[in-house]
PDB file of C-alpha atoms in Angstrom:
ATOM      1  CA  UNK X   1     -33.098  34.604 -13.371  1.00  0.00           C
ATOM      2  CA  UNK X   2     -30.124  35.934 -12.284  1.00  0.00           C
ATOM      3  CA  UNK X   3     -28.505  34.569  -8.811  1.00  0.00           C
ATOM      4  CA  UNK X   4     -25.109  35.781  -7.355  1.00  0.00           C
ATOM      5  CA  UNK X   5     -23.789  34.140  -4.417  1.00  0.00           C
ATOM      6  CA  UNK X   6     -21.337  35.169  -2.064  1.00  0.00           C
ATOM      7  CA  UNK X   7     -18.353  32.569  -0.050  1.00  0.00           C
ATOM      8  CA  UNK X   8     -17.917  32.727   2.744  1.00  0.00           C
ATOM      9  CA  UNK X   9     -20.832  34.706   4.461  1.00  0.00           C
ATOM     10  CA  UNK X  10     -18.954  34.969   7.635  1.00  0.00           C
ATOM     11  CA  UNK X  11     -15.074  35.475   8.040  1.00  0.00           C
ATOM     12  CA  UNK X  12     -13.079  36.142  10.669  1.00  0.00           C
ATOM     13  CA  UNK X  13      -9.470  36.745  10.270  1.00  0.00           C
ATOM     14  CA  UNK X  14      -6.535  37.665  11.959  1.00  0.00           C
ATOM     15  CA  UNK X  15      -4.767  40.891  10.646  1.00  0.00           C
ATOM     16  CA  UNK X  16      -1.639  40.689   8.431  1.00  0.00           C
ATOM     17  CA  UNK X  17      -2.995  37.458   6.681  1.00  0.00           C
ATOM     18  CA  UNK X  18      -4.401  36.877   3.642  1.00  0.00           C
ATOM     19  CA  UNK X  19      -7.804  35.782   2.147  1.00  0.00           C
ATOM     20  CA  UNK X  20     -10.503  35.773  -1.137  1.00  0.00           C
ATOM     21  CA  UNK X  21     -13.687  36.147  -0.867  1.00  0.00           C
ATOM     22  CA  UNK X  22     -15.480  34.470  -3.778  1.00  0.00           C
ATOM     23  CA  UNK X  23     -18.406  35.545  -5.702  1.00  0.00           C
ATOM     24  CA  UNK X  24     -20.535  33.836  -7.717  1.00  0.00           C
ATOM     25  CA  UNK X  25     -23.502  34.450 -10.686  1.00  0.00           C
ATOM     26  CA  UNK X  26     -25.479  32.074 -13.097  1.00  0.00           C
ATOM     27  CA  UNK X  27     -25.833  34.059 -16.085  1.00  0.00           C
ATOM     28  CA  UNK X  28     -23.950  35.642 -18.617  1.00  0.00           C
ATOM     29  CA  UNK X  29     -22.594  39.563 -17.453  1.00  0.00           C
ATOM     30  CA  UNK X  30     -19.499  41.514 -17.916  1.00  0.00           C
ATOM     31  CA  UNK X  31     -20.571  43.965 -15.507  1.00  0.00           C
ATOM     32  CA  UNK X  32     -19.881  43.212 -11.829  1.00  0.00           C
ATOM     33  CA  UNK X  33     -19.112  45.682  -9.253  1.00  0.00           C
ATOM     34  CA  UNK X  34     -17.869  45.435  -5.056  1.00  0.00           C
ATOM     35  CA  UNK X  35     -19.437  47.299  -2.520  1.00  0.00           C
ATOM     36  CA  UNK X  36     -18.284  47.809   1.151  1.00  0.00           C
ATOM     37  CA  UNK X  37     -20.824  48.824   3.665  1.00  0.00           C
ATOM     38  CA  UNK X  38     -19.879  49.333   7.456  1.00  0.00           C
ATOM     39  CA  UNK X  39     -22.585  48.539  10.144  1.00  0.00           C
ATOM     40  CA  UNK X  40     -25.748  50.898   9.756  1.00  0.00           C
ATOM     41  CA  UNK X  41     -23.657  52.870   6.924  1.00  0.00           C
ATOM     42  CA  UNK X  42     -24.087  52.980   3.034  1.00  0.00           C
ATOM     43  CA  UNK X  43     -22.660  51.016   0.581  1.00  0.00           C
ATOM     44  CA  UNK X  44     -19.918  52.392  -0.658  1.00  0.00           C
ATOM     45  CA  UNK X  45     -18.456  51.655  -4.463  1.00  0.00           C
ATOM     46  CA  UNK X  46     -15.484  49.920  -4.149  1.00  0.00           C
ATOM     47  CA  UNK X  47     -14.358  48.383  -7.804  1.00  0.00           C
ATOM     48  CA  UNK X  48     -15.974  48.552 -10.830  1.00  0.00           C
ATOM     49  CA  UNK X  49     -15.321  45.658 -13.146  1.00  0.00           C
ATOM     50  CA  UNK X  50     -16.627  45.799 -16.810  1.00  0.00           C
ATOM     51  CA  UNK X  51     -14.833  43.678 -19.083  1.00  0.00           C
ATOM     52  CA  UNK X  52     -13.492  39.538 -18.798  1.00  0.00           C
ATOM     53  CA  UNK X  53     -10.010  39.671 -16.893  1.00  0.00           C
ATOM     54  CA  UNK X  54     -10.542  43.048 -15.882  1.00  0.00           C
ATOM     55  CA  UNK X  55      -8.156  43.315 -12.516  1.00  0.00           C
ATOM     56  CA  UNK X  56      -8.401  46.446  -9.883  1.00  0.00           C
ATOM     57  CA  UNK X  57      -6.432  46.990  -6.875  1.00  0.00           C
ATOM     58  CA  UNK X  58      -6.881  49.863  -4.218  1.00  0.00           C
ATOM     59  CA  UNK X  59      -4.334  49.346  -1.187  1.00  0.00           C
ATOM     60  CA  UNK X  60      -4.849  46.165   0.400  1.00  0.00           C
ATOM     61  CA  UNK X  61      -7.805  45.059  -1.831  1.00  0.00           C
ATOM     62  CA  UNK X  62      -8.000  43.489  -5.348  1.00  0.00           C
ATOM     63  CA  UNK X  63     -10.725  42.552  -7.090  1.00  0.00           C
ATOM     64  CA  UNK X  64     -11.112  40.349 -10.676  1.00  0.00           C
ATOM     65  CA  UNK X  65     -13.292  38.887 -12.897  1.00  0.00           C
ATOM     66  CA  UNK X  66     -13.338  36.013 -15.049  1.00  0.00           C
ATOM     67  CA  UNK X  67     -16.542  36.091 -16.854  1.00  0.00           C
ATOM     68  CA  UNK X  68     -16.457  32.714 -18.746  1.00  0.00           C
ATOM     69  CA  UNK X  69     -16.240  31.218 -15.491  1.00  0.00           C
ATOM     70  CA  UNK X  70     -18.757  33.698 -13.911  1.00  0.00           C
ATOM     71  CA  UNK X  71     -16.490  34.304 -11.057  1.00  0.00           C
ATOM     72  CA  UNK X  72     -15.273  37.375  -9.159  1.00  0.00           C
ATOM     73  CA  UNK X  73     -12.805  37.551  -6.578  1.00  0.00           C
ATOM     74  CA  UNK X  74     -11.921  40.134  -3.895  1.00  0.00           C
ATOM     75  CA  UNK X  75      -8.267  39.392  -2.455  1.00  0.00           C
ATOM     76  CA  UNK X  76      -6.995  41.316   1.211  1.00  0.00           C
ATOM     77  CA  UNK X  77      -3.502  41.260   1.439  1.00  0.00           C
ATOM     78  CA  UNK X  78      -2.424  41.865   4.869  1.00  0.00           C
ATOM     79  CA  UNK X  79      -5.089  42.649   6.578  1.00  0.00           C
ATOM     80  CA  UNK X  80      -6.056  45.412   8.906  1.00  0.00           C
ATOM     81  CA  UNK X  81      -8.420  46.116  11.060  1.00  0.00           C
ATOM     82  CA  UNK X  82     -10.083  48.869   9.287  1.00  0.00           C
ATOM     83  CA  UNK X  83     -10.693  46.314   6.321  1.00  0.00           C
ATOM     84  CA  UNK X  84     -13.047  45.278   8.602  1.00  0.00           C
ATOM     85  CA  UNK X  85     -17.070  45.867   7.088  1.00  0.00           C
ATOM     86  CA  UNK X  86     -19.279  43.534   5.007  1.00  0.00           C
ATOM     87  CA  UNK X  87     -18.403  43.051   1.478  1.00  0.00           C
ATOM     88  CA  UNK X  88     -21.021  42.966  -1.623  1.00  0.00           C
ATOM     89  CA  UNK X  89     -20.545  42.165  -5.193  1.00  0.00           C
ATOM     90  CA  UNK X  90     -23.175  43.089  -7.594  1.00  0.00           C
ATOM     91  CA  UNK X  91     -23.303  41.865 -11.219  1.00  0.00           C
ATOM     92  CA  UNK X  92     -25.036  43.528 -13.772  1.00  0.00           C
ATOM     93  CA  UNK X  93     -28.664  42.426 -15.279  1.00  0.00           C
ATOM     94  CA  UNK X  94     -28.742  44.751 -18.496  1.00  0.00           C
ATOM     95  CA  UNK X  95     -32.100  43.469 -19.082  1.00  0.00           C
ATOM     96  CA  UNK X  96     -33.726  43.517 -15.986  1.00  0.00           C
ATOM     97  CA  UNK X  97     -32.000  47.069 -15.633  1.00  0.00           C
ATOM     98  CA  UNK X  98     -30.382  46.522 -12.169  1.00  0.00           C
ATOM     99  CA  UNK X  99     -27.884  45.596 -10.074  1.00  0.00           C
ATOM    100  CA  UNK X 100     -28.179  41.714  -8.322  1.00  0.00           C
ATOM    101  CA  UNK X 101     -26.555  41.567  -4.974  1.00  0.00           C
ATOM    102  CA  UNK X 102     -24.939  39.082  -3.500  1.00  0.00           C
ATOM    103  CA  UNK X 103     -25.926  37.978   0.342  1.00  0.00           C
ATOM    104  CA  UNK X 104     -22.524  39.964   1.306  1.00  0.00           C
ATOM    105  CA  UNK X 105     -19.635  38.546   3.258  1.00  0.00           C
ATOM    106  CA  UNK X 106     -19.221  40.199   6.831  1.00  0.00           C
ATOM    107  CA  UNK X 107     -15.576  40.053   7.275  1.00  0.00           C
ATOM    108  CA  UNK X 108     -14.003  40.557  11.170  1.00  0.00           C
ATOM    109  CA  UNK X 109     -10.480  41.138  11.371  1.00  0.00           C
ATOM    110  CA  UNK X 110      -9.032  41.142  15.131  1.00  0.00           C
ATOM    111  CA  UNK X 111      -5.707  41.969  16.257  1.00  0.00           C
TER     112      UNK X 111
ATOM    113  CA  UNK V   1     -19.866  67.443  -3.643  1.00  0.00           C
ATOM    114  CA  UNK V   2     -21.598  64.638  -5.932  1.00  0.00           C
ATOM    115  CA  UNK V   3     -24.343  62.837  -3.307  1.00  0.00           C
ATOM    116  CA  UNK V   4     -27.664  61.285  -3.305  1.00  0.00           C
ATOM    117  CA  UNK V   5     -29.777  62.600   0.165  1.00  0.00           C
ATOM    118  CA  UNK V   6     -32.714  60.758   1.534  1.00  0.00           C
ATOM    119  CA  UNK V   7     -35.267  61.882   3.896  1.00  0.00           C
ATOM    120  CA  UNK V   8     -36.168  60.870   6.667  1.00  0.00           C
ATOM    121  CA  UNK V   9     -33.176  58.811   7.578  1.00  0.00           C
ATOM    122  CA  UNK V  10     -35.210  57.066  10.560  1.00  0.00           C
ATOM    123  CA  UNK V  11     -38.899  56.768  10.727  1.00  0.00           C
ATOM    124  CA  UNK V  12     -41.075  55.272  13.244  1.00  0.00           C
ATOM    125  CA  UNK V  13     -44.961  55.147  12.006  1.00  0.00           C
ATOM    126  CA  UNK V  14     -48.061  52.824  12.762  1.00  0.00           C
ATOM    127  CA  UNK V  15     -49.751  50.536   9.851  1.00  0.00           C
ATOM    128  CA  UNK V  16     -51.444  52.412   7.135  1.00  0.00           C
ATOM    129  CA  UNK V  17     -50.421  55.820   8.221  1.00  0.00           C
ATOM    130  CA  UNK V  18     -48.858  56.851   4.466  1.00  0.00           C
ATOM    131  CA  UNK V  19     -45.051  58.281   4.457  1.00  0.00           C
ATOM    132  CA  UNK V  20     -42.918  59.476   1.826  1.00  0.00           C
ATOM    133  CA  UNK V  21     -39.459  58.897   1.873  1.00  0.00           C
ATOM    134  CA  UNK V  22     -37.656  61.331  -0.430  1.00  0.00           C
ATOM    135  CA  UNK V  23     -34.756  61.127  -2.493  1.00  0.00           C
ATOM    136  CA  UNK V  24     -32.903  63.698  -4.310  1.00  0.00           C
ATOM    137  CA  UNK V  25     -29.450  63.568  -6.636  1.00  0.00           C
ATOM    138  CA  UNK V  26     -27.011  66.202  -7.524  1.00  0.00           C
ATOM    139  CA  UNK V  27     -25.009  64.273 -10.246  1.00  0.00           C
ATOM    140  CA  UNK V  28     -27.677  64.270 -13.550  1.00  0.00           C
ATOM    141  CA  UNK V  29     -28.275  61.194 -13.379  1.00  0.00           C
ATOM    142  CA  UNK V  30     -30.853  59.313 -15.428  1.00  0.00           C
ATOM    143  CA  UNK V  31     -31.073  56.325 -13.736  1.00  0.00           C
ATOM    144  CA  UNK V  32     -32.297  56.123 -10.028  1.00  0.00           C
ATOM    145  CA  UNK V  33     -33.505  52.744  -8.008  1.00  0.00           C
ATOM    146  CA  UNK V  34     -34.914  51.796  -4.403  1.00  0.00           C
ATOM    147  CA  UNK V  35     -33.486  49.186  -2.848  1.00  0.00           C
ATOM    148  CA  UNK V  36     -34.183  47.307   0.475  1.00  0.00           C
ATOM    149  CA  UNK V  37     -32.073  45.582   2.700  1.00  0.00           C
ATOM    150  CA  UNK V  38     -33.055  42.914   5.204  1.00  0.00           C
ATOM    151  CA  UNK V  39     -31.192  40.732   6.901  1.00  0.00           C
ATOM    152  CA  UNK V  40     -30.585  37.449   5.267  1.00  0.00           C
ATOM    153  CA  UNK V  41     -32.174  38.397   2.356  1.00  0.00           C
ATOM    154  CA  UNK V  42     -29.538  40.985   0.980  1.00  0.00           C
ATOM    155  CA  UNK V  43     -30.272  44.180  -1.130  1.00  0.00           C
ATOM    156  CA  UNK V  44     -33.393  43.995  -2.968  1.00  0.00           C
ATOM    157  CA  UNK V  45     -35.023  46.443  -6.048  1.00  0.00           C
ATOM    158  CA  UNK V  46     -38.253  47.810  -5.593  1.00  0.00           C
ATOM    159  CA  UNK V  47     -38.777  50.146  -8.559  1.00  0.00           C
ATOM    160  CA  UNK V  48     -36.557  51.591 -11.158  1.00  0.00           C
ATOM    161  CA  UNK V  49     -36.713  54.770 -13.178  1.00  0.00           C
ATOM    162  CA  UNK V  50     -34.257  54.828 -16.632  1.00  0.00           C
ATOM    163  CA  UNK V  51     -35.690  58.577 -16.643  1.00  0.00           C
ATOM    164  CA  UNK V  52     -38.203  61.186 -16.232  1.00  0.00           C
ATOM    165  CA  UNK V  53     -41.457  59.866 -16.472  1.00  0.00           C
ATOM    166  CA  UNK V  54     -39.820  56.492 -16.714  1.00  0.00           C
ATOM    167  CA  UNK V  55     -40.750  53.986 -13.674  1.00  0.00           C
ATOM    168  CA  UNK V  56     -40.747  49.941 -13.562  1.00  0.00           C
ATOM    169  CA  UNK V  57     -41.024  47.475 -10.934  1.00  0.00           C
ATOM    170  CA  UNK V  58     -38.365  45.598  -9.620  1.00  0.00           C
ATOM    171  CA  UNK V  59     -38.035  42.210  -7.465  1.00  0.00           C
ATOM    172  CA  UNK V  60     -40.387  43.925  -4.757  1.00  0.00           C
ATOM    173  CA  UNK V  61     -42.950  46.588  -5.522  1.00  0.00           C
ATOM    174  CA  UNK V  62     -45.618  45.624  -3.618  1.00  0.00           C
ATOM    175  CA  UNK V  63     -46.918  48.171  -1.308  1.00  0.00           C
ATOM    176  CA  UNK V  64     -44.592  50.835  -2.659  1.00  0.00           C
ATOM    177  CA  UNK V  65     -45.103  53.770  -5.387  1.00  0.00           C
ATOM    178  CA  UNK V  66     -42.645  55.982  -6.787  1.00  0.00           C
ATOM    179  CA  UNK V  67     -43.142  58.835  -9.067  1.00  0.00           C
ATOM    180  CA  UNK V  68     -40.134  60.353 -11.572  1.00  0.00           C
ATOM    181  CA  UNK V  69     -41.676  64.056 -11.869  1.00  0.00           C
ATOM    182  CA  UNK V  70     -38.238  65.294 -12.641  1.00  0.00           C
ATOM    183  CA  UNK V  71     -34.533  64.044 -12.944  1.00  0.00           C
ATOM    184  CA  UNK V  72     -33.467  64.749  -9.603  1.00  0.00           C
ATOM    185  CA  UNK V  73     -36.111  63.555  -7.563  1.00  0.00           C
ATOM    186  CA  UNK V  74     -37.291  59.763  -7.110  1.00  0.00           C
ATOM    187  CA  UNK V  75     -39.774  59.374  -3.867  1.00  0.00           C
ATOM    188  CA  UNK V  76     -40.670  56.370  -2.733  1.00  0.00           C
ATOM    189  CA  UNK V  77     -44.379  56.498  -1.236  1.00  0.00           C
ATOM    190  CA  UNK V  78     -45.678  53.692   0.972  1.00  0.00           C
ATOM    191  CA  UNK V  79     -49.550  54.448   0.682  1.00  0.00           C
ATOM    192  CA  UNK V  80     -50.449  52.100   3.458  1.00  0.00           C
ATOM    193  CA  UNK V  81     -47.532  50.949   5.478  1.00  0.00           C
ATOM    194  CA  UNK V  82     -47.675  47.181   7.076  1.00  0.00           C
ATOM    195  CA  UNK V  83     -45.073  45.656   9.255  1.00  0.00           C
ATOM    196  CA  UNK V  84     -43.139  43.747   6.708  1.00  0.00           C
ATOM    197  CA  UNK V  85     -42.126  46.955   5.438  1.00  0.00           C
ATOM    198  CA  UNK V  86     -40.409  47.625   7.814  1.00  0.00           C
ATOM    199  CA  UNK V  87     -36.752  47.433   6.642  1.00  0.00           C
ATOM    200  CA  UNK V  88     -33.082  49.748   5.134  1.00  0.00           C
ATOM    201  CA  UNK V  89     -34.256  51.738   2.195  1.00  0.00           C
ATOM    202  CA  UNK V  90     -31.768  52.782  -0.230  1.00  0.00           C
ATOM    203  CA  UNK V  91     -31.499  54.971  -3.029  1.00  0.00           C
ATOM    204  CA  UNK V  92     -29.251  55.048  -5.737  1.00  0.00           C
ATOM    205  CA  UNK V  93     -28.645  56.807  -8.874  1.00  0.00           C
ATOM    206  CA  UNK V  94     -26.237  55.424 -12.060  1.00  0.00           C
ATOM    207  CA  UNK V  95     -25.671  57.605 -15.363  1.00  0.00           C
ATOM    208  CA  UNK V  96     -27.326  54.342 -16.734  1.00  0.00           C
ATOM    209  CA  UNK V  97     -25.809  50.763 -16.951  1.00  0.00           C
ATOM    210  CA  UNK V  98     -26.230  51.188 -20.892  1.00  0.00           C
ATOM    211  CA  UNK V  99     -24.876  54.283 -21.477  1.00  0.00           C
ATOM    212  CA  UNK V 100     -22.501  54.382 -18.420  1.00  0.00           C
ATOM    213  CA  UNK V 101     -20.415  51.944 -16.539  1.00  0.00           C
ATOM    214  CA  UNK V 102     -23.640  50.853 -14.863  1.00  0.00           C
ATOM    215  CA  UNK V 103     -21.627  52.035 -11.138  1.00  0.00           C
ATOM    216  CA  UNK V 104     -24.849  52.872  -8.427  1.00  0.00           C
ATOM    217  CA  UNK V 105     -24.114  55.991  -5.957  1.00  0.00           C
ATOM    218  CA  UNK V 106     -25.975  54.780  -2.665  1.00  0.00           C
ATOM    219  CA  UNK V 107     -28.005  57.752  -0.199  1.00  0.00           C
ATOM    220  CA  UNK V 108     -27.109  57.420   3.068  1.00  0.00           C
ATOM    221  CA  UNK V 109     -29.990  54.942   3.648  1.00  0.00           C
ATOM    222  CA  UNK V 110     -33.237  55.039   5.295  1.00  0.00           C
ATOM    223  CA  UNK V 111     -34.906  53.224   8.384  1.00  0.00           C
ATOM    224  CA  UNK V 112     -38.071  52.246   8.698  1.00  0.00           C
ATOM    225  CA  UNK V 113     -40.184  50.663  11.301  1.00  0.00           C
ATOM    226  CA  UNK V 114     -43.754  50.307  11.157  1.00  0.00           C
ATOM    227  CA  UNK V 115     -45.491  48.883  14.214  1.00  0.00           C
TER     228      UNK V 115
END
């Protein structure tokens, strides 16, 4: 069975620094994806990551995947407040056909 | 503009009154899911259609139906309602995650309380 997990759950940061949040899964995929929700909101697609080294950046966000190692990473640069939202990552289960989500890692950033 | 809607987005009902949350998609898509969220225990499948007339379980399908009548349309139909349904119900739609990148399009979510 497929298990992605999420570090940290909780971070709280201080804006203009940096940090990675680190995700997780126990079984062979080369699909994984990152999802931002804000409180009481949807999730919205953030990267889409479908092959072993793929590497996507949008602003002040990067994400990556290194499949051998089962491992994605989502890297803030500089953080703002408006980065500020809980982060998923989701990794594909072609057999299962669906989507495994990780716990999500609520991320504060104060001023 | 490319969306999936879901109705109601807030419900308050008693147990084993049955509701019908409805979910529609403008973008073709053959693949639509419910999902719900809870906290501490993440985002969770219910059911799963790959296409019309096409439904599975997921993770969590007890106490839920859904029905795939046509391409657009996935409701999700909680015959008799109990407490521990009560939860963030989410539907999302994919071209496929075989025959496209696999990437879910979320509704705006739906919230549920049964007392």
């Amino acid at each position: 069975e497929l298990k992605v997990e999420q570090n940290p759950l909780f971070l709280s940061m201080q804006e203009g620094k940096n940090y990675t949040i680190y995700c997780n899964y126990s079984t062979t995929s080369d699909r994984l994806y990152w999802y931002r929700q804000d409180p009481g909101k949807s999730l919205e697609s953030l990267f889409v990551l479908l092959s072993n080294g793929a590497v996507k950046q949008e602003g002040r966000l990067m994400a990556s995947l290194d499949t051998k190692a089962r491992l994605s990473t989502l890297h803030i640069t500089a953080a703002v407040h408006d980065l500020s939202a809980t982060y998923f990552c989701a990794v594909d289960d072609g057999g299962a056909q669906k989507l495994v989500f990780g716990q999500g890692t609520r991320l504060t950033i104060n001023p | 503009e490319a969306q999936v809607t879901q109705n109601p987005r807030y419900l308050i009902t008693v147990t084993g009154k049955k509701l019908t949350v409805t979910c529609s998609q403008n973008m073709n898509h053959e693949y639509m899911s419910w999902y719900r969220q809870d906290p501490g225990l993440g985002l969770r499948q219910i059911y799963y259609s790959m296409n019309v007339e096409v439904t599975d379980k997921g993770d969590v399908p007890e106490g839920y139906k859904v029905s795939r009548k046509e391409k657009r349309n996935f409701p999700l139909i909680l015959e008799s309602p109990s407490p521990n349904q009560t939860s963030l119900y989410f539907c999302a739609s994919s071209l496929g995650l075989a025959g496209g990148s696999g990437e879910l399009f979320f509704g705006e979510g739906s919230r549920l309380t049964v007392l």
